[in-house]
CSV table of N, CA and C in Angstrom, one decimal:
chain,number,residue,atom,x,y,z
A,1,MET,N,61.2,181.8,55.0
A,1,MET,CA,60.6,180.6,55.9
A,1,MET,C,59.5,181.0,56.7
A,2,THR,N,58.6,180.1,56.9
A,2,THR,CA,57.4,180.2,57.9
A,2,THR,C,57.8,179.9,59.2
A,3,THR,N,56.7,180.4,60.1
A,3,THR,CA,57.1,180.2,61.4
A,3,THR,C,57.0,178.7,61.5
A,4,GLN,N,56.2,177.8,60.8
A,4,GLN,CA,55.9,176.8,61.0
A,4,GLN,C,57.3,175.6,60.7
A,5,GLN,N,58.0,176.1,59.5
A,5,GLN,CA,59.0,175.7,59.2
A,5,GLN,C,60.1,175.9,60.2
A,6,ASN,N,60.1,177.1,60.8
A,6,ASN,CA,61.4,177.7,61.7
A,6,ASN,C,61.0,176.2,62.9
A,7,ASP,N,59.8,176.3,63.2
A,7,ASP,CA,59.4,175.4,64.3
A,7,ASP,C,59.8,174.2,64.4
A,8,ASP,N,59.8,173.5,63.3
A,8,ASP,CA,60.1,172.1,62.6
A,8,ASP,C,61.7,172.2,62.9
A,9,ASN,N,62.2,173.1,62.1
A,9,ASN,CA,64.1,172.9,62.0
A,9,ASN,C,64.3,173.0,63.6
A,10,GLN,N,63.7,174.2,64.5
A,10,GLN,CA,64.1,173.8,65.9
A,10,GLN,C,64.0,172.4,66.7
A,11,ASN,N,62.8,171.8,66.2
A,11,ASN,CA,62.7,170.6,66.9
A,11,ASN,C,63.3,169.6,66.3
A,12,GLY,N,64.1,169.7,65.3
A,12,GLY,CA,65.2,168.6,64.8
A,12,GLY,C,64.1,167.8,63.6
A,13,GLN,N,63.3,168.3,63.2
A,13,GLN,CA,62.5,167.5,62.1
A,13,GLN,C,62.9,168.3,60.8
A,14,GLN,N,62.9,167.5,59.7
A,14,GLN,CA,63.1,168.1,58.5
A,14,GLN,C,61.9,168.0,57.8
A,15,GLY,N,61.8,168.8,56.6
A,15,GLY,CA,60.6,168.6,56.2
A,15,GLY,C,60.8,167.8,54.8
A,16,ASN,N,59.8,166.8,54.7
A,16,ASN,CA,60.2,165.9,53.4
A,16,ASN,C,59.6,166.2,52.3
A,17,GLU,N,60.0,167.6,51.9
A,17,GLU,CA,59.6,168.4,50.5
A,17,GLU,C,60.8,167.9,49.8
A,18,GLY,N,60.6,167.5,49.0
A,18,GLY,CA,61.5,166.8,47.7
A,18,GLY,C,62.4,165.6,48.0
A,19,ASN,N,62.4,165.2,49.2
A,19,ASN,CA,63.2,164.3,49.7
A,19,ASN,C,62.5,162.9,49.4
A,20,PRO,N,63.1,161.9,48.9
A,20,PRO,CA,62.2,160.4,48.7
A,20,PRO,C,62.5,159.9,50.5
A,21,PRO,N,61.5,159.1,50.6
A,21,PRO,CA,61.2,158.2,51.8
A,21,PRO,C,62.9,157.5,52.3
A,22,ALA,N,63.1,157.4,53.2
A,22,ALA,CA,64.3,156.4,53.9
A,22,ALA,C,64.0,155.3,53.7
A,23,PRO,N,65.1,154.5,53.0
A,23,PRO,CA,64.8,153.0,52.8
A,23,PRO,C,64.7,152.4,54.3
A,24,ASN,N,63.9,151.1,54.4
A,24,ASN,CA,63.8,150.4,55.6
A,24,ASN,C,65.0,149.6,55.8
A,25,ASN,N,65.7,150.0,56.8
A,25,ASN,CA,67.0,149.5,57.5
A,25,ASN,C,66.7,148.3,58.6
A,26,ASP,N,65.5,147.8,58.8
A,26,ASP,CA,65.2,146.6,59.4
A,26,ASP,C,65.8,145.2,58.8
A,27,PRO,N,66.8,144.5,59.6
A,27,PRO,CA,67.2,143.3,59.0
A,27,PRO,C,66.0,142.1,59.1
A,28,THR,N,66.3,141.1,58.2
A,28,THR,CA,65.4,140.2,58.0
A,28,THR,C,65.7,139.1,58.9
A,29,LEU,N,64.7,138.2,58.9
A,29,LEU,CA,65.0,137.0,59.6
A,29,LEU,C,66.4,136.0,59.2
A,30,GLU,N,66.5,136.1,58.4
A,30,GLU,CA,67.6,135.1,57.9
A,30,GLU,C,69.0,135.9,58.2
A,31,GLU,N,68.8,137.4,57.9
A,31,GLU,CA,70.2,137.8,58.5
A,31,GLU,C,70.4,137.9,60.0
A,32,VAL,N,69.5,138.0,60.7
A,32,VAL,CA,69.4,138.1,62.2
A,32,VAL,C,69.8,136.7,62.8
A,33,THR,N,69.4,135.5,62.0
A,33,THR,CA,69.7,134.0,62.3
A,33,THR,C,71.1,133.7,62.0
A,34,ALA,N,71.5,134.2,60.9
A,34,ALA,CA,73.1,134.0,60.3
A,34,ALA,C,73.8,135.0,61.3
A,35,ASP,N,73.6,136.1,61.7
A,35,ASP,CA,74.3,136.7,62.5
A,35,ASP,C,74.3,136.2,63.9
A,36,ARG,N,73.4,135.7,64.4
A,36,ARG,CA,73.1,134.8,66.0
A,36,ARG,C,74.2,133.5,65.8
A,37,ASP,N,73.9,132.9,64.6
A,37,ASP,CA,74.8,131.7,64.5
A,37,ASP,C,76.2,132.2,64.6
A,38,ARG,N,76.7,132.8,63.7
A,38,ARG,CA,78.0,133.5,63.8
A,38,ARG,C,78.5,134.0,65.3
A,39,TRP,N,77.7,134.5,66.1
A,39,TRP,CA,78.3,134.9,67.3
A,39,TRP,C,78.5,133.6,68.3
A,40,LYS,N,77.1,132.9,68.0
A,40,LYS,CA,77.2,131.4,68.6
A,40,LYS,C,78.6,130.7,68.5
A,41,ALA,N,79.1,130.6,67.1
A,41,ALA,CA,80.2,129.9,66.7
A,41,ALA,C,81.4,130.6,67.2
A,42,ILE,N,81.5,131.9,67.4
A,42,ILE,CA,82.7,132.9,67.9
A,42,ILE,C,82.7,132.3,69.3
A,43,SER,N,81.5,132.3,70.3
A,43,SER,CA,81.4,132.4,71.7
A,43,SER,C,81.8,130.7,71.6
A,44,ARG,N,81.6,129.6,71.2
A,44,ARG,CA,82.1,128.5,71.1
A,44,ARG,C,83.6,128.4,70.9
A,45,GLN,N,84.2,129.0,69.9
A,45,GLN,CA,85.4,128.8,69.6
A,45,GLN,C,86.5,129.5,70.8
A,46,ASN,N,85.6,130.7,71.5
A,46,ASN,CA,86.5,131.5,72.4
A,46,ASN,C,86.2,130.4,73.6
A,47,GLU,N,85.3,129.9,73.7
A,47,GLU,CA,85.1,129.0,75.2
A,47,GLU,C,86.2,127.9,75.0
A,48,ALA,N,86.3,127.3,73.8
A,48,ALA,CA,87.2,126.1,73.3
A,48,ALA,C,88.7,126.5,73.6
A,49,ASN,N,89.0,127.6,73.3
A,49,ASN,CA,90.4,128.4,73.4
A,49,ASN,C,90.7,128.5,74.8
A,50,TYR,N,89.7,129.2,75.6
A,50,TYR,CA,89.7,129.5,77.2
A,50,TYR,C,90.3,127.8,77.8
A,51,ASN,N,89.2,127.0,77.4
A,51,ASN,CA,89.6,125.7,78.1
A,51,ASN,C,90.8,125.2,77.8
A,52,SER,N,91.3,125.0,76.4
A,52,SER,CA,92.8,124.6,76.3
A,52,SER,C,93.8,125.4,76.6
A,53,THR,N,93.7,126.7,76.6
A,53,THR,CA,94.7,127.5,77.6
A,53,THR,C,94.6,127.5,78.7
A,54,ARG,N,93.5,127.0,79.7
A,54,ARG,CA,93.4,126.4,80.8
A,54,ARG,C,93.9,125.5,81.3
A,55,THR,N,94.4,124.4,80.4
A,55,THR,CA,94.5,123.1,80.5
A,55,THR,C,96.0,123.2,80.3
A,56,GLU,N,96.2,124.0,79.3
A,56,GLU,CA,97.7,124.4,79.2
A,56,GLU,C,98.5,125.0,80.1
A,57,LEU,N,97.9,126.1,80.8
A,57,LEU,CA,98.4,126.6,81.9
A,57,LEU,C,98.6,125.8,83.1
A,58,GLN,N,97.6,124.9,83.4
A,58,GLN,CA,97.9,123.8,84.4
A,58,GLN,C,99.1,122.8,84.3
A,59,GLN,N,99.1,122.4,82.9
A,59,GLN,CA,100.2,121.7,82.6
A,59,GLN,C,101.6,122.4,82.9
A,60,PHE,N,101.8,123.7,82.5
A,60,PHE,CA,103.0,124.4,82.5
A,60,PHE,C,103.1,124.4,84.3
A,61,LYS,N,102.2,125.0,84.9
A,61,LYS,CA,102.1,124.5,86.5
A,61,LYS,C,102.8,123.6,87.2
A,62,ASP,N,101.7,122.6,86.6
A,62,ASP,CA,102.5,121.1,87.0
A,62,ASP,C,104.1,120.8,86.6
A,63,ALA,N,104.3,121.2,85.7
A,63,ALA,CA,106.1,121.0,85.3
A,63,ALA,C,106.9,122.0,86.0
A,64,GLN,N,106.4,123.3,86.2
A,64,GLN,CA,107.0,124.2,87.1
A,64,GLN,C,107.4,123.4,88.5
A,65,GLN,N,106.2,123.1,89.0
A,65,GLN,CA,106.4,122.3,90.3
A,65,GLN,C,107.3,121.3,90.6
A,66,SER,N,107.1,120.6,89.4
A,66,SER,CA,108.0,119.3,89.5
A,66,SER,C,109.5,120.0,89.3
A,67,ALA,N,109.6,121.0,88.4
A,67,ALA,CA,111.1,121.3,88.4
A,67,ALA,C,111.6,122.0,89.6
A,68,ILE,N,110.7,122.8,90.6
A,68,ILE,CA,111.0,123.2,91.7
A,68,ILE,C,111.6,122.3,92.6
A,69,GLU,N,110.7,121.1,92.5
A,69,GLU,CA,111.0,120.0,93.6
A,69,GLU,C,112.2,119.1,93.3
A,70,ALA,N,112.5,119.0,92.1
A,70,ALA,CA,113.8,118.3,91.6
A,70,ALA,C,114.9,119.3,91.8
A,71,ALA,N,114.7,120.5,91.7
A,71,ALA,CA,115.8,121.4,92.1
A,71,ALA,C,116.1,121.7,93.6
A,72,LYS,N,115.3,121.7,94.4
A,72,LYS,CA,115.4,121.4,95.9
A,72,LYS,C,115.9,120.3,96.0
A,73,SER,N,115.8,119.2,95.8
A,73,SER,CA,116.1,117.8,95.8
A,73,SER,C,117.6,117.6,95.5
A,74,GLU,N,117.9,118.2,94.1
A,74,GLU,CA,119.3,118.5,94.0
A,74,GLU,C,120.3,119.1,94.7
A,75,GLY,N,119.3,120.3,95.3
A,75,GLY,CA,120.6,121.3,96.2
A,75,GLY,C,120.7,120.5,97.6
A,76,ARG,N,119.8,119.9,98.0
A,76,ARG,CA,119.7,119.0,99.3
A,76,ARG,C,120.8,117.9,99.3
A,77,THR,N,120.6,117.3,98.0
A,77,THR,CA,121.9,116.1,97.8
A,77,THR,C,123.3,116.5,97.7
A,78,SER,N,123.2,117.9,97.0
A,78,SER,CA,124.5,118.6,96.7
A,78,SER,C,125.1,119.1,97.8
A,79,ALA,N,124.5,119.6,98.6
A,79,ALA,CA,124.7,120.3,100.0
A,79,ALA,C,125.1,119.1,101.3
A,80,LEU,N,124.6,118.0,101.1
A,80,LEU,CA,124.8,117.0,102.0
A,80,LEU,C,126.1,116.4,101.3
A,81,GLY,N,126.1,116.0,100.0
A,81,GLY,CA,127.4,115.5,99.5
A,81,GLY,C,128.6,116.1,99.9
A,82,GLU,N,128.6,117.6,99.9
A,82,GLU,CA,130.0,118.5,100.3
A,82,GLU,C,130.0,118.0,101.7
A,83,VAL,N,129.0,117.9,102.8
A,83,VAL,CA,129.5,117.8,103.9
A,83,VAL,C,129.1,116.3,104.7
A,84,SER,N,129.1,115.7,103.9
A,84,SER,CA,128.6,114.2,104.2
A,84,SER,C,129.9,113.7,105.0
A,85,THR,N,131.3,114.0,104.7
A,85,THR,CA,132.4,113.5,105.3
A,85,THR,C,132.3,114.0,106.8
A,86,GLU,N,132.0,115.5,106.8
A,86,GLU,CA,132.0,116.0,108.2
A,86,GLU,C,131.1,115.2,109.4
A,87,LEU,N,129.8,114.9,108.7
A,87,LEU,CA,128.6,114.2,109.2
A,87,LEU,C,129.3,113.0,109.7
A,88,VAL,N,129.7,112.2,108.8
A,88,VAL,CA,130.1,111.0,109.1
A,88,VAL,C,131.1,110.8,110.0
A,89,THR,N,132.2,111.9,110.1
A,89,THR,CA,133.4,111.9,110.9
A,89,THR,C,132.6,112.3,112.5
A,90,ALA,N,131.5,113.1,112.3
A,90,ALA,CA,131.1,113.4,113.6
A,90,ALA,C,130.2,112.3,114.4
A,91,GLU,N,129.8,111.3,113.4
A,91,GLU,CA,128.9,110.4,113.9
A,91,GLU,C,129.8,109.4,114.2
A,92,LEU,N,130.8,109.1,114.0
A,92,LEU,CA,131.6,108.0,114.1
A,92,LEU,C,132.3,108.3,115.5
A,93,ARG,N,132.6,109.6,115.7
A,93,ARG,CA,133.2,110.1,117.0
A,93,ARG,C,132.4,110.0,118.2
A,94,LEU,N,131.1,110.4,117.8
A,94,LEU,CA,130.0,110.3,118.7
A,94,LEU,C,129.7,108.7,119.1
A,95,GLN,N,129.6,108.1,118.3
A,95,GLN,CA,129.3,106.6,118.8
A,95,GLN,C,130.4,105.8,119.3
A,96,ALA,N,131.9,106.2,118.8
A,96,ALA,CA,132.9,105.6,119.6
A,96,ALA,C,133.1,106.1,121.0
A,97,VAL,N,132.8,107.5,121.1
A,97,VAL,CA,132.9,107.7,122.8
A,97,VAL,C,131.9,107.0,123.4
A,98,SER,N,130.5,106.8,122.9
A,98,SER,CA,129.1,106.3,123.9
A,98,SER,C,129.7,104.9,124.0
A,99,ALA,N,130.2,104.2,122.9
A,99,ALA,CA,130.5,102.9,123.1
A,99,ALA,C,132.2,102.6,124.0
A,100,GLY,N,132.5,103.7,124.2
A,100,GLY,CA,133.9,103.7,124.8
A,100,GLY,C,134.9,102.8,124.3
A,101,ALA,N,134.9,102.7,123.0
A,101,ALA,CA,135.7,102.4,121.9
A,101,ALA,C,136.8,103.6,121.5
A,102,GLU,N,138.0,102.8,121.0
A,102,GLU,CA,139.1,103.8,120.6
A,102,GLU,C,139.3,103.8,118.8
A,103,LEU,N,138.8,105.2,118.3
A,103,LEU,CA,138.4,105.1,117.1
A,103,LEU,C,140.0,105.2,116.5
A,104,PRO,N,140.1,104.7,115.4
A,104,PRO,CA,141.6,104.8,114.6
A,104,PRO,C,141.7,106.0,114.0
A,105,SER,N,142.7,106.6,113.4
A,105,SER,CA,142.7,107.4,112.5
A,105,SER,C,141.8,107.3,111.2
A,106,LEU,N,141.2,108.6,111.2
A,106,LEU,CA,140.3,108.8,110.1
A,106,LEU,C,140.8,108.8,108.5
A,107,GLU,N,142.1,109.2,108.6
A,107,GLU,CA,142.7,109.3,107.2
A,107,GLU,C,142.6,107.8,106.7
A,108,PHE,N,142.6,107.0,107.5
A,108,PHE,CA,142.8,105.6,106.7
A,108,PHE,C,141.5,104.8,106.6
A,109,LEU,N,140.4,105.7,106.7
A,109,LEU,CA,139.2,105.0,106.8
A,109,LEU,C,138.4,105.6,105.2
A,110,ASP,N,137.8,104.8,104.4
A,110,ASP,CA,136.9,105.2,103.5
A,110,ASP,C,135.6,105.6,104.1
A,111,LEU,N,135.3,106.8,104.5
A,111,LEU,CA,134.1,107.3,104.9
A,111,LEU,C,133.0,107.3,104.0
A,112,ASN,N,133.3,107.4,102.7
A,112,ASN,CA,132.0,107.1,101.8
A,112,ASN,C,131.4,105.7,102.0
A,113,ARG,N,132.0,104.9,102.7
A,113,ARG,CA,131.2,103.7,103.2
A,113,ARG,C,130.2,103.5,104.4
A,114,PHE,N,130.3,104.8,105.0
A,114,PHE,CA,129.4,104.9,106.2
A,114,PHE,C,128.5,105.9,105.9
A,115,THR,N,128.3,106.0,104.6
A,115,THR,CA,127.3,107.0,104.0
A,115,THR,C,126.1,106.3,103.2
A,116,GLY,N,125.0,106.7,103.4
A,116,GLY,CA,123.7,106.1,102.9
A,116,GLY,C,123.5,106.6,101.3
A,117,ASP,N,122.2,106.5,101.0
A,117,ASP,CA,121.8,106.6,99.5
A,117,ASP,C,121.7,108.3,99.4
A,118,ASP,N,121.5,108.6,100.6
A,118,ASP,CA,120.6,110.1,100.6
A,118,ASP,C,121.9,111.0,100.8
A,119,SER,N,123.3,110.6,101.2
A,119,SER,CA,124.3,111.1,101.8
A,119,SER,C,124.4,111.8,103.2
A,120,ARG,N,123.6,110.8,103.9
A,120,ARG,CA,123.6,111.3,105.0
A,120,ARG,C,124.2,110.2,105.8
A,121,PRO,N,124.8,110.0,107.0
A,121,PRO,CA,125.6,109.1,107.5
A,121,PRO,C,124.5,107.6,107.9
A,122,ASN,N,125.3,106.8,107.7
A,122,ASN,CA,124.2,105.5,107.7
A,122,ASN,C,124.7,104.8,109.2
A,123,SER,N,123.7,105.0,110.2
A,123,SER,CA,123.7,105.0,111.4
A,123,SER,C,124.2,103.5,111.7
A,124,ASP,N,123.4,102.6,110.9
A,124,ASP,CA,123.6,100.8,111.3
A,124,ASP,C,125.0,100.7,110.7
A,125,ALA,N,125.7,101.3,109.8
A,125,ALA,CA,127.0,101.0,109.1
A,125,ALA,C,128.3,101.5,110.2
A,126,VAL,N,127.9,102.7,110.7
A,126,VAL,CA,128.6,103.1,111.9
A,126,VAL,C,128.8,102.4,113.2
A,127,LYS,N,127.5,101.8,113.5
A,127,LYS,CA,127.4,101.0,114.6
A,127,LYS,C,128.2,100.0,114.5
A,128,SER,N,127.9,99.3,113.5
A,128,SER,CA,128.7,97.9,113.1
A,128,SER,C,130.1,98.0,112.9
A,129,PHE,N,130.7,99.0,112.7
A,129,PHE,CA,132.0,99.4,112.8
A,129,PHE,C,132.6,99.6,114.0
A,130,ILE,N,131.6,100.2,114.8
A,130,ILE,CA,132.4,101.1,116.3
A,130,ILE,C,132.2,99.6,117.3
A,131,ASP,N,131.2,98.9,116.9
A,131,ASP,CA,131.2,97.5,117.6
A,131,ASP,C,132.4,96.4,117.4
A,132,SER,N,132.7,96.3,116.3
A,132,SER,CA,134.1,95.8,116.1
A,132,SER,C,135.4,96.5,116.7
A,133,LEU,N,135.4,97.6,117.3
A,133,LEU,CA,136.6,98.0,117.7
A,133,LEU,C,136.8,97.7,118.8
A,134,PRO,N,138.3,97.4,119.3
A,134,PRO,CA,138.7,96.9,120.7
A,134,PRO,C,138.0,98.1,121.7
A,135,LYS,N,137.4,97.4,122.7
A,135,LYS,CA,137.1,98.5,123.7
A,135,LYS,C,138.1,99.2,124.5
A,136,GLN,N,138.2,100.4,125.1
A,136,GLN,CA,139.2,101.0,126.0
A,136,GLN,C,138.8,100.3,127.4
A,137,ASN,N,140.0,100.7,128.5
A,137,ASN,CA,139.5,100.3,129.6
A,137,ASN,C,138.3,100.5,130.2
A,138,SER,N,137.8,99.6,131.1
A,138,SER,CA,136.4,100.0,131.5
A,138,SER,C,136.7,100.9,132.9
A,139,GLY,N,138.0,100.8,133.6
A,139,GLY,CA,138.3,102.0,134.6
A,139,GLY,C,138.4,103.2,134.0
A,140,SER,N,138.6,104.1,135.1
A,140,SER,CA,138.6,105.5,134.7
A,140,SER,C,140.0,105.6,134.4
A,141,GLY,N,140.6,106.8,133.5
A,141,GLY,CA,142.0,107.2,133.2
A,141,GLY,C,142.9,107.6,134.3
A,142,PHE,N,142.4,107.8,135.5
A,142,PHE,CA,143.1,108.5,136.5
A,142,PHE,C,143.0,107.6,137.8
A,143,PRO,N,144.5,107.4,138.5
A,143,PRO,CA,144.5,106.4,139.4
A,143,PRO,C,143.5,107.0,140.6
A,144,HIS,N,143.3,106.0,141.4
A,144,HIS,CA,142.4,106.1,142.8
A,144,HIS,C,143.4,106.8,143.6
A,145,LEU,N,142.9,107.8,144.2
A,145,LEU,CA,143.5,108.5,145.1
A,145,LEU,C,143.1,108.5,146.6
A,146,GLU,N,143.9,108.1,147.6
A,146,GLU,CA,143.3,107.9,148.9
A,146,GLU,C,142.7,109.4,149.3
A,147,GLY,N,141.8,109.2,149.9
A,147,GLY,CA,141.2,110.5,150.5
A,147,GLY,C,140.5,111.4,149.2
A,148,ALA,N,140.6,111.2,148.6
A,148,ALA,CA,140.0,111.8,146.9
A,148,ALA,C,138.4,111.7,147.4
A,149,GLY,N,138.0,112.9,146.6
A,149,GLY,CA,136.2,112.6,146.8
A,149,GLY,C,135.6,113.1,148.0
A,150,HIS,N,134.8,112.2,148.6
A,150,HIS,CA,133.9,112.7,150.0
A,150,HIS,C,135.0,112.5,151.3
A,151,ASN,N,136.3,112.5,150.9
A,151,ASN,CA,137.1,112.6,152.1
A,151,ASN,C,137.0,111.3,152.9
A,152,LYS,N,137.0,110.2,152.1
A,152,LYS,CA,136.7,108.9,152.8
A,152,LYS,C,138.4,108.5,153.2
A,153,GLY,N,138.4,107.7,154.1
A,153,GLY,CA,139.7,107.3,154.5
A,153,GLY,C,140.3,108.1,155.6
A,154,GLY,N,141.4,107.8,155.9
A,154,GLY,CA,141.9,108.5,157.6
A,154,GLY,C,141.4,107.7,158.6
A,155,ASN,N,142.0,107.9,159.5
A,155,ASN,CA,141.6,107.0,160.9
A,155,ASN,C,140.5,108.1,161.7
A,156,GLY,N,140.3,109.0,161.5
A,156,GLY,CA,139.3,109.7,162.2
A,156,GLY,C,139.7,110.2,163.4
A,157,ASP,N,141.1,110.1,163.8
A,157,ASP,CA,141.5,110.7,165.1
A,157,ASP,C,141.3,112.2,165.7
A,158,PHE,N,141.3,112.7,164.3
A,158,PHE,CA,141.0,114.4,164.6
A,158,PHE,C,140.0,114.7,164.2
A,159,ALA,N,139.2,115.4,164.9
A,159,ALA,CA,138.0,115.8,164.6
A,159,ALA,C,137.7,117.5,164.8
A,160,SER,N,138.6,118.3,164.9
A,160,SER,CA,138.7,119.6,165.5
A,160,SER,C,139.0,120.4,164.0
A,161,THR,N,138.4,121.4,164.0
A,161,THR,CA,138.5,122.3,162.5
A,161,THR,C,139.5,123.7,163.2
A,162,ASP,N,139.7,123.6,164.2
A,162,ASP,CA,140.5,125.1,164.7
A,162,ASP,C,142.1,124.9,164.3
A,163,PRO,N,142.3,126.1,163.6
A,163,PRO,CA,143.6,126.1,162.7
A,163,PRO,C,144.8,125.7,163.0
A,164,THR,N,144.7,126.5,164.6
A,164,THR,CA,146.0,126.2,164.9
A,164,THR,C,146.1,124.8,165.4
A,165,GLU,N,145.1,123.8,165.9
A,165,GLU,CA,145.2,122.4,166.2
A,165,GLU,C,145.5,121.7,164.8
A,166,LEU,N,144.8,122.0,163.4
A,166,LEU,CA,145.0,121.5,162.4
A,166,LEU,C,146.7,121.9,162.0
A,167,ALA,N,147.2,122.8,162.1
A,167,ALA,CA,148.4,122.8,162.0
A,167,ALA,C,149.3,122.2,162.9
A,168,ASP,N,148.9,122.1,164.0
A,168,ASP,CA,149.8,121.2,164.9
A,168,ASP,C,149.7,119.8,164.6
A,169,PHE,N,148.6,119.5,164.0
A,169,PHE,CA,148.4,117.9,163.5
A,169,PHE,C,149.0,117.6,162.4
A,170,ILE,N,149.0,118.7,161.6
A,170,ILE,CA,149.8,118.1,160.3
A,170,ILE,C,151.3,118.2,160.4
A,171,ALA,N,151.7,119.0,161.2
A,171,ALA,CA,153.2,119.2,161.4
A,171,ALA,C,153.6,118.0,162.4
A,172,GLY,N,152.7,117.3,162.9
A,172,GLY,CA,152.7,116.4,163.9
A,172,GLY,C,153.4,117.1,165.3
A,173,GLY,N,153.2,118.3,165.5
A,173,GLY,CA,153.5,118.8,166.6
A,173,GLY,C,154.9,119.1,166.6
A,174,SER,N,155.7,119.2,165.7
A,174,SER,CA,157.1,119.7,165.8
A,174,SER,C,157.3,121.0,165.3
A,175,PHE,N,156.8,121.6,164.6
A,175,PHE,CA,156.8,123.3,164.3
A,175,PHE,C,156.1,124.3,165.0
A,176,LEU,N,155.0,123.8,165.4
A,176,LEU,CA,154.2,124.7,166.6
A,176,LEU,C,154.2,124.6,167.8
């Protein structure tokens, strides 16, 4: 090999001796246009797929949210249904005490009659029932005691707080 051929081989160039020229690989205008149109169609299809998937995802999210709200509502209703009799009993007792009415035995009452549509106590139904009950004595349950309270009563003859004088006064002077 000659020095020039070595230099050409080192520079990465091959000699064209005996090799036919390489065919031209440049695409034609029709091929480029067809390739562009193919990629446009693929892009439009991907965009349509994205939009439909996004719409479907939003529908799933909406359905999931409504299912969560329905489950919460059902749970609340179930829990209130379980404790509704206790809530009605408490409401009946509270309003009876406030109105000064004597509440009959609750075992004979239909407590479901006092619940609303949401399983909570219906205050209006409870109030109308309590208003129909007889009221207790307006006086206190204890008899009035003379001298009770602010030490009212007595004749006011004795005003000393000396213990020996108090003992003489209480005993009427007979023991001390």
